[in-house]
mmCIF file of C-alpha atoms in Angstrom:
data_model
loop_
_atom_site.group_PDB
_atom_site.id
_atom_site.type_symbol
_atom_site.label_atom_id
_atom_site.label_comp_id
_atom_site.label_asym_id
_atom_site.label_seq_id
_atom_site.Cartn_x
_atom_site.Cartn_y
_atom_site.Cartn_z
ATOM 1 C CA UNK R 1 20.698 52.266 151.372
ATOM 2 C CA UNK R 2 23.268 53.164 148.726
ATOM 3 C CA UNK R 3 23.147 56.914 147.996
ATOM 4 C CA UNK R 4 25.381 56.653 144.861
ATOM 5 C CA UNK R 5 24.099 56.153 141.341
ATOM 6 C CA UNK R 6 24.219 52.628 139.959
ATOM 7 C CA UNK R 7 27.786 51.598 138.983
ATOM 8 C CA UNK R 8 29.282 54.759 140.623
ATOM 9 C CA UNK R 9 31.976 55.112 143.264
ATOM 10 C CA UNK R 10 31.950 56.715 146.595
ATOM 11 C CA UNK R 11 34.192 59.817 146.184
ATOM 12 C CA UNK R 12 34.763 60.053 149.884
ATOM 13 C CA UNK R 13 36.377 56.613 150.017
ATOM 14 C CA UNK R 14 37.992 56.175 146.552
ATOM 15 C CA UNK R 15 41.779 56.002 147.172
ATOM 16 C CA UNK R 16 42.698 56.615 143.477
ATOM 17 C CA UNK R 17 40.717 59.827 143.382
ATOM 18 C CA UNK R 18 42.352 60.956 146.615
ATOM 19 C CA UNK R 19 45.742 60.394 144.966
ATOM 20 C CA UNK R 20 44.730 62.390 141.873
ATOM 21 C CA UNK R 21 43.472 65.268 143.987
ATOM 22 C CA UNK R 22 46.672 65.299 146.026
ATOM 23 C CA UNK R 23 48.719 65.206 142.802
ATOM 24 C CA UNK R 24 46.803 68.192 141.410
ATOM 25 C CA UNK R 25 47.166 70.130 144.656
ATOM 26 C CA UNK R 26 50.921 69.466 144.596
ATOM 27 C CA UNK R 27 51.248 70.723 141.035
ATOM 28 C CA UNK R 28 49.138 73.751 141.811
ATOM 29 C CA UNK R 29 51.346 74.593 144.776
ATOM 30 C CA UNK R 30 54.417 74.284 142.552
ATOM 31 C CA UNK R 31 52.865 76.491 139.879
ATOM 32 C CA UNK R 32 52.666 73.616 137.375
ATOM 33 C CA UNK R 33 49.801 72.334 135.287
ATOM 34 C CA UNK R 34 48.601 68.786 135.853
ATOM 35 C CA UNK R 35 48.789 66.552 132.824
ATOM 36 C CA UNK R 36 45.057 66.394 132.419
ATOM 37 C CA UNK R 37 43.397 66.897 129.049
ATOM 38 C CA UNK R 38 40.539 68.838 130.624
ATOM 39 C CA UNK R 39 43.029 71.367 132.085
ATOM 40 C CA UNK R 40 44.838 71.713 128.721
ATOM 41 C CA UNK R 41 41.564 72.505 127.109
ATOM 42 C CA UNK R 42 41.171 75.313 129.603
ATOM 43 C CA UNK R 43 44.330 77.015 128.260
ATOM 44 C CA UNK R 44 46.966 75.525 130.600
ATOM 45 C CA UNK R 45 50.202 73.814 129.416
ATOM 46 C CA UNK R 46 51.421 70.286 129.770
ATOM 47 C CA UNK R 47 54.790 69.244 131.233
ATOM 48 C CA UNK R 48 56.460 68.813 127.829
ATOM 49 C CA UNK R 49 55.541 72.348 126.852
ATOM 50 C CA UNK R 50 56.744 73.627 130.200
ATOM 51 C CA UNK R 51 60.057 71.865 129.704
ATOM 52 C CA UNK R 52 60.411 73.419 126.274
ATOM 53 C CA UNK R 53 59.631 76.853 127.697
ATOM 54 C CA UNK R 54 62.184 76.352 130.443
ATOM 55 C CA UNK R 55 64.769 75.286 127.857
ATOM 56 C CA UNK R 56 63.972 78.349 125.747
ATOM 57 C CA UNK R 57 64.360 80.604 128.759
ATOM 58 C CA UNK R 58 67.702 78.995 129.564
ATOM 59 C CA UNK R 59 68.863 79.356 125.956
ATOM 60 C CA UNK R 60 67.823 83.020 125.967
ATOM 61 C CA UNK R 61 69.681 83.581 129.224
ATOM 62 C CA UNK R 62 72.833 82.009 127.819
ATOM 63 C CA UNK R 63 72.480 84.075 124.636
ATOM 64 C CA UNK R 64 72.265 87.250 126.725
ATOM 65 C CA UNK R 65 75.371 86.217 128.637
ATOM 66 C CA UNK R 66 77.255 85.510 125.407
ATOM 67 C CA UNK R 67 76.178 88.858 123.971
ATOM 68 C CA UNK R 68 77.281 90.639 127.140
ATOM 69 C CA UNK R 69 80.646 88.865 127.041
ATOM 70 C CA UNK R 70 81.031 89.756 123.353
ATOM 71 C CA UNK R 71 80.305 93.432 124.016
ATOM 72 C CA UNK R 72 82.799 93.420 126.875
ATOM 73 C CA UNK R 73 85.368 91.796 124.584
ATOM 74 C CA UNK R 74 84.786 94.462 121.932
ATOM 75 C CA UNK R 75 85.194 97.226 124.515
ATOM 76 C CA UNK R 76 88.365 95.601 125.811
ATOM 77 C CA UNK R 77 89.693 95.233 122.253
ATOM 78 C CA UNK R 78 88.977 98.901 121.614
ATOM 79 C CA UNK R 79 90.976 99.866 124.673
ATOM 80 C CA UNK R 80 93.841 97.608 123.640
ATOM 81 C CA UNK R 81 93.850 99.118 120.157
ATOM 82 C CA UNK R 82 93.922 102.628 121.620
ATOM 83 C CA UNK R 83 96.860 101.681 123.829
ATOM 84 C CA UNK R 84 98.540 100.052 120.832
ATOM 85 C CA UNK R 85 98.244 103.245 118.813
ATOM 86 C CA UNK R 86 99.845 105.176 121.676
ATOM 87 C CA UNK R 87 102.651 102.613 121.903
ATOM 88 C CA UNK R 88 103.183 102.805 118.156
ATOM 89 C CA UNK R 89 103.410 106.585 118.308
ATOM 90 C CA UNK R 90 105.964 106.407 121.111
ATOM 91 C CA UNK R 91 107.882 103.673 119.277
ATOM 92 C CA UNK R 92 108.012 105.744 116.113
ATOM 93 C CA UNK R 93 109.332 108.749 117.986
ATOM 94 C CA UNK R 94 111.905 106.674 119.857
ATOM 95 C CA UNK R 95 112.877 104.826 116.687
ATOM 96 C CA UNK R 96 113.575 108.059 114.848
ATOM 97 C CA UNK R 97 115.689 109.346 117.719
ATOM 98 C CA UNK R 98 117.675 106.126 117.843
ATOM 99 C CA UNK R 99 118.230 106.036 114.093
ATOM 100 C CA UNK R 100 119.298 109.682 114.125
ATOM 101 C CA UNK R 101 121.584 109.562 117.167
ATOM 102 C CA UNK R 102 122.839 106.002 117.013
ATOM 103 C CA UNK R 103 124.234 106.154 113.475
ATOM 104 C CA UNK R 104 125.069 109.781 112.878
ATOM 105 C CA UNK R 105 127.594 110.376 110.106
ATOM 106 C CA UNK R 106 129.675 113.512 110.164
ATOM 107 C CA UNK R 107 129.131 114.311 106.510
ATOM 108 C CA UNK R 108 126.579 116.709 105.155
ATOM 109 C CA UNK R 109 125.082 113.886 103.086
ATOM 110 C CA UNK R 110 124.599 111.786 106.223
ATOM 111 C CA UNK R 111 122.762 114.634 107.885
ATOM 112 C CA UNK R 112 120.504 114.950 104.850
ATOM 113 C CA UNK R 113 119.670 111.249 105.011
ATOM 114 C CA UNK R 114 118.955 111.396 108.745
ATOM 115 C CA UNK R 115 116.612 114.340 108.314
ATOM 116 C CA UNK R 116 114.378 112.189 106.127
ATOM 117 C CA UNK R 117 113.423 110.078 109.153
ATOM 118 C CA UNK R 118 112.187 113.155 110.976
ATOM 119 C CA UNK R 119 110.414 114.396 107.863
ATOM 120 C CA UNK R 120 108.798 111.008 107.388
ATOM 121 C CA UNK R 121 107.491 111.054 110.964
ATOM 122 C CA UNK R 122 105.915 114.465 110.394
ATOM 123 C CA UNK R 123 104.541 113.367 107.046
ATOM 124 C CA UNK R 124 102.979 110.252 108.552
ATOM 125 C CA UNK R 125 101.244 112.248 111.270
ATOM 126 C CA UNK R 126 99.834 114.714 108.744
ATOM 127 C CA UNK R 127 98.852 111.893 106.403
ATOM 128 C CA UNK R 128 96.747 110.251 109.106
ATOM 129 C CA UNK R 129 94.985 113.553 109.761
ATOM 130 C CA UNK R 130 94.113 113.858 106.087
ATOM 131 C CA UNK R 131 92.938 110.251 105.948
ATOM 132 C CA UNK R 132 90.734 110.812 109.004
ATOM 133 C CA UNK R 133 89.214 113.800 107.207
ATOM 134 C CA UNK R 134 88.624 111.624 104.148
ATOM 135 C CA UNK R 135 87.106 108.870 106.281
ATOM 136 C CA UNK R 136 84.676 111.344 107.845
ATOM 137 C CA UNK R 137 83.729 112.682 104.405
ATOM 138 C CA UNK R 138 83.098 109.183 103.069
ATOM 139 C CA UNK R 139 81.031 108.320 106.142
ATOM 140 C CA UNK R 140 78.971 111.491 105.715
ATOM 141 C CA UNK R 141 78.351 110.642 102.020
ATOM 142 C CA UNK R 142 80.047 113.825 100.837
ATOM 143 C CA UNK R 143 79.797 114.773 97.189
ATOM 144 C CA UNK R 144 82.351 113.758 94.577
ATOM 145 C CA UNK R 145 83.777 117.274 94.463
ATOM 146 C CA UNK R 146 84.597 117.291 98.165
ATOM 147 C CA UNK R 147 86.046 113.774 98.029
ATOM 148 C CA UNK R 148 88.129 114.641 94.981
ATOM 149 C CA UNK R 149 89.646 117.654 96.734
ATOM 150 C CA UNK R 150 90.734 115.557 99.726
ATOM 151 C CA UNK R 151 92.078 112.753 97.522
ATOM 152 C CA UNK R 152 94.069 115.296 95.506
ATOM 153 C CA UNK R 153 95.608 116.595 98.731
ATOM 154 C CA UNK R 154 96.525 113.078 99.864
ATOM 155 C CA UNK R 155 98.138 112.248 96.511
ATOM 156 C CA UNK R 156 100.044 115.529 96.480
ATOM 157 C CA UNK R 157 101.440 114.635 99.894
ATOM 158 C CA UNK R 158 102.507 111.243 98.528
ATOM 159 C CA UNK R 159 104.438 113.015 95.782
ATOM 160 C CA UNK R 160 106.105 115.109 98.477
ATOM 161 C CA UNK R 161 107.296 112.163 100.557
ATOM 162 C CA UNK R 162 108.700 110.439 97.468
ATOM 163 C CA UNK R 163 110.580 113.650 96.596
ATOM 164 C CA UNK R 164 112.048 113.791 100.112
ATOM 165 C CA UNK R 165 112.920 110.121 99.922
ATOM 166 C CA UNK R 166 114.698 110.666 96.605
ATOM 167 C CA UNK R 167 116.827 113.414 98.145
ATOM 168 C CA UNK R 168 117.688 111.089 101.046
ATOM 169 C CA UNK R 169 118.626 108.286 98.631
ATOM 170 C CA UNK R 170 120.912 110.657 96.763
ATOM 171 C CA UNK R 171 122.626 111.476 100.065
ATOM 172 C CA UNK R 172 122.871 107.874 101.305
ATOM 173 C CA UNK R 173 121.121 105.174 99.294
ATOM 174 C CA UNK R 174 121.864 102.419 101.795
ATOM 175 C CA UNK R 175 120.162 104.137 104.713
ATOM 176 C CA UNK R 176 117.050 104.481 102.568
ATOM 177 C CA UNK R 177 117.373 100.895 101.348
ATOM 178 C CA UNK R 178 117.409 99.648 104.951
ATOM 179 C CA UNK R 179 114.139 101.468 105.726
ATOM 180 C CA UNK R 180 115.113 102.328 109.282
ATOM 181 C CA UNK R 181 112.256 104.843 109.502
ATOM 182 C CA UNK R 182 109.804 101.910 109.681
ATOM 183 C CA UNK R 183 109.087 99.197 112.227
ATOM 184 C CA UNK R 184 111.050 95.918 112.214
ATOM 185 C CA UNK R 185 108.205 94.026 110.542
ATOM 186 C CA UNK R 186 107.877 96.704 107.865
ATOM 187 C CA UNK R 187 111.602 96.489 107.168
ATOM 188 C CA UNK R 188 111.303 92.729 106.771
ATOM 189 C CA UNK R 189 108.821 93.165 103.907
ATOM 190 C CA UNK R 190 110.577 96.057 102.156
ATOM 191 C CA UNK R 191 111.439 95.831 98.488
ATOM 192 C CA UNK R 192 114.073 98.331 97.310
ATOM 193 C CA UNK R 193 113.311 100.710 100.155
ATOM 194 C CA UNK R 194 109.514 100.537 99.999
ATOM 195 C CA UNK R 195 106.429 98.481 99.244
ATOM 196 C CA UNK R 196 105.933 96.298 96.187
ATOM 197 C CA UNK R 197 103.389 98.082 93.975
ATOM 198 C CA UNK R 198 101.922 94.763 92.854
ATOM 199 C CA UNK R 199 100.967 93.959 96.457
ATOM 200 C CA UNK R 200 98.328 96.690 96.324
ATOM 201 C CA UNK R 201 96.751 95.133 93.241
ATOM 202 C CA UNK R 202 96.805 91.481 94.224
ATOM 203 C CA UNK R 203 94.268 89.316 95.994
ATOM 204 C CA UNK R 204 93.583 89.397 98.912
ATOM 205 C CA UNK R 205 94.401 93.083 99.295
ATOM 206 C CA UNK R 206 92.934 95.805 97.125
ATOM 207 C CA UNK R 207 90.854 93.921 94.551
ATOM 208 C CA UNK R 208 88.904 91.894 97.113
ATOM 209 C CA UNK R 209 88.489 94.838 99.469
ATOM 210 C CA UNK R 210 87.366 97.132 96.662
ATOM 211 C CA UNK R 211 84.864 94.599 95.416
ATOM 212 C CA UNK R 212 83.386 94.127 98.881
ATOM 213 C CA UNK R 213 83.465 97.696 100.245
ATOM 214 C CA UNK R 214 82.956 99.843 97.173
ATOM 215 C CA UNK R 215 80.413 100.109 94.451
ATOM 216 C CA UNK R 216 80.939 96.972 92.360
ATOM 217 C CA UNK R 217 83.903 97.178 90.011
ATOM 218 C CA UNK R 218 83.051 96.765 86.353
ATOM 219 C CA UNK R 219 84.657 94.093 84.211
ATOM 220 C CA UNK R 220 86.608 96.821 82.425
ATOM 221 C CA UNK R 221 87.958 98.119 85.732
ATOM 222 C CA UNK R 222 88.965 94.629 86.859
ATOM 223 C CA UNK R 223 90.721 94.011 83.543
ATOM 224 C CA UNK R 224 92.572 97.334 83.809
ATOM 225 C CA UNK R 225 93.697 96.532 87.362
ATOM 226 C CA UNK R 226 94.906 93.107 86.254
ATOM 227 C CA UNK R 227 96.922 94.702 83.430
ATOM 228 C CA UNK R 228 98.466 97.106 85.951
ATOM 229 C CA UNK R 229 99.313 94.234 88.279
ATOM 230 C CA UNK R 230 101.056 92.290 85.508
ATOM 231 C CA UNK R 231 102.929 95.379 84.370
ATOM 232 C CA UNK R 232 104.045 96.070 87.935
ATOM 233 C CA UNK R 233 105.225 92.492 88.425
ATOM 234 C CA UNK R 234 107.307 92.609 85.246
ATOM 235 C CA UNK R 235 108.922 95.906 86.264
ATOM 236 C CA UNK R 236 109.592 94.604 89.797
ATOM 237 C CA UNK R 237 111.222 91.454 88.434
ATOM 238 C CA UNK R 238 113.413 93.509 86.120
ATOM 239 C CA UNK R 239 114.567 95.773 88.965
ATOM 240 C CA UNK R 240 115.138 92.763 91.223
ATOM 241 C CA UNK R 241 117.370 91.207 88.544
ATOM 242 C CA UNK R 242 119.328 94.452 88.296
ATOM 243 C CA UNK R 243 119.744 94.490 92.067
ATOM 244 C CA UNK R 244 120.944 90.890 92.089
ATOM 245 C CA UNK R 245 123.375 91.617 89.250
ATOM 246 C CA UNK R 246 124.737 94.606 91.183
ATOM 247 C CA UNK R 247 125.247 92.498 94.289
ATOM 248 C CA UNK R 248 127.003 89.801 92.294
ATOM 249 C CA UNK R 249 129.257 92.325 90.561
ATOM 250 C CA UNK R 250 130.251 94.027 93.812
ATOM 251 C CA UNK R 251 130.871 90.651 95.480
ATOM 252 C CA UNK R 252 133.162 89.555 92.666
ATOM 253 C CA UNK R 253 135.043 92.865 92.752
ATOM 254 C CA UNK R 254 135.623 92.694 96.515
ATOM 255 C CA UNK R 255 136.699 89.050 96.243
ATOM 256 C CA UNK R 256 139.135 89.919 93.443
ATOM 257 C CA UNK R 257 140.638 92.689 95.587
ATOM 258 C CA UNK R 258 141.378 90.197 98.349
ATOM 259 C CA UNK R 259 142.950 87.629 96.035
ATOM 260 C CA UNK R 260 145.248 90.071 94.237
ATOM 261 C CA UNK R 261 147.166 91.293 97.313
ATOM 262 C CA UNK R 262 148.000 90.389 100.866
ATOM 263 C CA UNK R 263 146.960 93.715 102.366
ATOM 264 C CA UNK R 264 144.197 96.204 101.598
ATOM 265 C CA UNK R 265 146.789 98.933 101.926
ATOM 266 C CA UNK R 266 148.270 97.831 98.606
ATOM 267 C CA UNK R 267 147.499 100.014 95.625
ATOM 268 C CA UNK R 268 145.925 97.144 93.709
ATOM 269 C CA UNK R 269 143.505 96.348 96.524
ATOM 270 C CA UNK R 270 142.662 100.004 97.042
ATOM 271 C CA UNK R 271 141.928 100.365 93.351
ATOM 272 C CA UNK R 272 139.611 97.340 93.356
ATOM 273 C CA UNK R 273 137.735 98.659 96.391
ATOM 274 C CA UNK R 274 137.338 102.007 94.662
ATOM 275 C CA UNK R 275 135.783 100.151 91.731
ATOM 276 C CA UNK R 276 133.376 98.430 94.134
ATOM 277 C CA UNK R 277 132.385 101.782 95.630
ATOM 278 C CA UNK R 278 131.752 103.122 92.148
ATOM 279 C CA UNK R 279 129.491 100.194 91.356
ATOM 280 C CA UNK R 280 127.510 100.781 94.547
ATOM 281 C CA UNK R 281 126.637 104.215 93.208
ATOM 282 C CA UNK R 282 124.115 102.485 90.932
ATOM 283 C CA UNK R 283 122.005 101.798 94.020
ATOM 284 C CA UNK R 284 120.564 105.315 93.975
ATOM 285 C CA UNK R 285 119.294 104.815 90.440
ATOM 286 C CA UNK R 286 117.597 101.534 91.376
ATOM 287 C CA UNK R 287 115.852 103.159 94.336
ATOM 288 C CA UNK R 288 114.694 106.034 92.142
ATOM 289 C CA UNK R 289 113.301 103.624 89.546
ATOM 290 C CA UNK R 290 111.481 101.671 92.277
ATOM 291 C CA UNK R 291 109.847 104.826 93.640
ATOM 292 C CA UNK R 292 108.923 105.947 90.112
ATOM 293 C CA UNK R 293 107.198 102.599 89.631
ATOM 294 C CA UNK R 294 105.288 102.986 92.903
ATOM 295 C CA UNK R 295 104.066 106.441 91.937
ATOM 296 C CA UNK R 296 103.121 105.308 88.442
ATOM 297 C CA UNK R 297 101.028 102.394 89.722
ATOM 298 C CA UNK R 298 99.279 104.634 92.254
ATOM 299 C CA UNK R 299 98.440 107.238 89.607
ATOM 300 C CA UNK R 300 97.245 104.720 87.026
ATOM 301 C CA UNK R 301 95.118 102.895 89.587
ATOM 302 C CA UNK R 302 93.586 106.217 90.521
ATOM 303 C CA UNK R 303 92.621 106.828 86.897
ATOM 304 C CA UNK R 304 90.921 103.420 86.694
ATOM 305 C CA UNK R 305 88.665 104.052 89.721
ATOM 306 C CA UNK R 306 85.802 106.479 90.168
ATOM 307 C CA UNK R 307 86.162 109.338 92.634
ATOM 308 C CA UNK R 308 84.256 107.517 95.373
ATOM 309 C CA UNK R 309 86.086 104.254 94.719
ATOM 310 C CA UNK R 310 89.405 106.079 94.839
ATOM 311 C CA UNK R 311 88.501 107.699 98.166
ATOM 312 C CA UNK R 312 87.660 104.348 99.702
ATOM 313 C CA UNK R 313 90.759 102.782 98.166
ATOM 314 C CA UNK R 314 92.924 105.375 99.941
ATOM 315 C CA UNK R 315 91.307 104.329 103.231
ATOM 316 C CA UNK R 316 91.859 100.638 102.482
ATOM 317 C CA UNK R 317 95.530 101.141 101.594
ATOM 318 C CA UNK R 318 96.154 103.316 104.655
ATOM 319 C CA UNK R 319 94.531 100.746 106.941
ATOM 320 C CA UNK R 320 96.647 98.019 105.328
ATOM 321 C CA UNK R 321 99.909 99.830 106.065
ATOM 322 C CA UNK R 322 98.721 100.725 109.577
ATOM 323 C CA UNK R 323 98.145 97.042 110.301
ATOM 324 C CA UNK R 324 101.598 96.244 108.938
ATOM 325 C CA UNK R 325 103.084 98.763 111.371
ATOM 326 C CA UNK R 326 101.003 97.302 114.216
ATOM 327 C CA UNK R 327 102.434 93.831 113.593
ATOM 328 C CA UNK R 328 105.688 94.775 115.296
ATOM 329 C CA UNK R 329 103.980 95.689 118.577
ATOM 330 C CA UNK R 330 101.741 92.627 118.365
ATOM 331 C CA UNK R 331 104.805 90.464 117.773
ATOM 332 C CA UNK R 332 106.608 91.924 120.764
ATOM 333 C CA UNK R 333 103.507 91.568 122.972
ATOM 334 C CA UNK R 334 102.758 88.008 121.857
ATOM 335 C CA UNK R 335 102.584 85.358 124.615
ATOM 336 C CA UNK R 336 105.707 83.208 124.676
ATOM 337 C CA UNK R 337 106.378 79.917 126.393
ATOM 338 C CA UNK R 338 109.676 78.752 127.788
ATOM 339 C CA UNK R 339 111.679 76.153 125.915
ATOM 340 C CA UNK R 340 112.168 72.933 127.844
#
């Protein structure tokens, strides 16, 4: 007699049910959920969900690895920057010694010009200390009075280095014009023995950095900075034309001396060369005018900005020149490939 209900199956002999049970036992042993709607309703997940979870776990693991690699890269970059600063310091010291000992005139004026390199090295070291103090004050949200005092000290030191530079130019304008106190990359970008004032007021240097790092600049401030930039450009172009005219005049004088006699020992040639030397004396005046322009632009920009903006601007400008100095070491350390 059949013990099953009408239309039912014998569970002990149904091969399909045996397969389903074996499939479920296999999934249970593997820690997976069988794709059965009754199991899902009991709070378990289907294979698609499990795959998505596995993919999410893998993505999270890769993200952690990328973050770890990024942190390690930052730490490594910090160490490289620290070493770079040490190399720059050593290079500056060695550069000053070379410039002082390798081209040492016997005259008193030459000694005065050489001393500027040493003074500039000391000034630069002290300047960075003052800027670090200003950076700490800005980071600590110091009051305007404290920031103003530090900014005043920094600007007073700038006046001092320009005064020392003027004395060196009076002693030997051409040594100042060559900028041998700086790194090779700095010397490549020199204009009349220093920086172009307009560079500090042009995009993408000061204006963009001020707008992004400081309290927003007003339209009036932006207009004033643009007027300063245009004024600086006009003055720079005028001085550049004077420099070019001086070069042309000296070149013509030296060429005339060579065409008027067969030997430079002749009186005519000696007289022409003396004229050329006299014309070169105008170089000191051009350097002085260039430094006066730099100081004027710095002072007028300072008047345009608020105290806090001015403090941050000093940091931005200092960082800009520090990166320019670092370019020389980065250039020397760059990877090079052999030429086939």
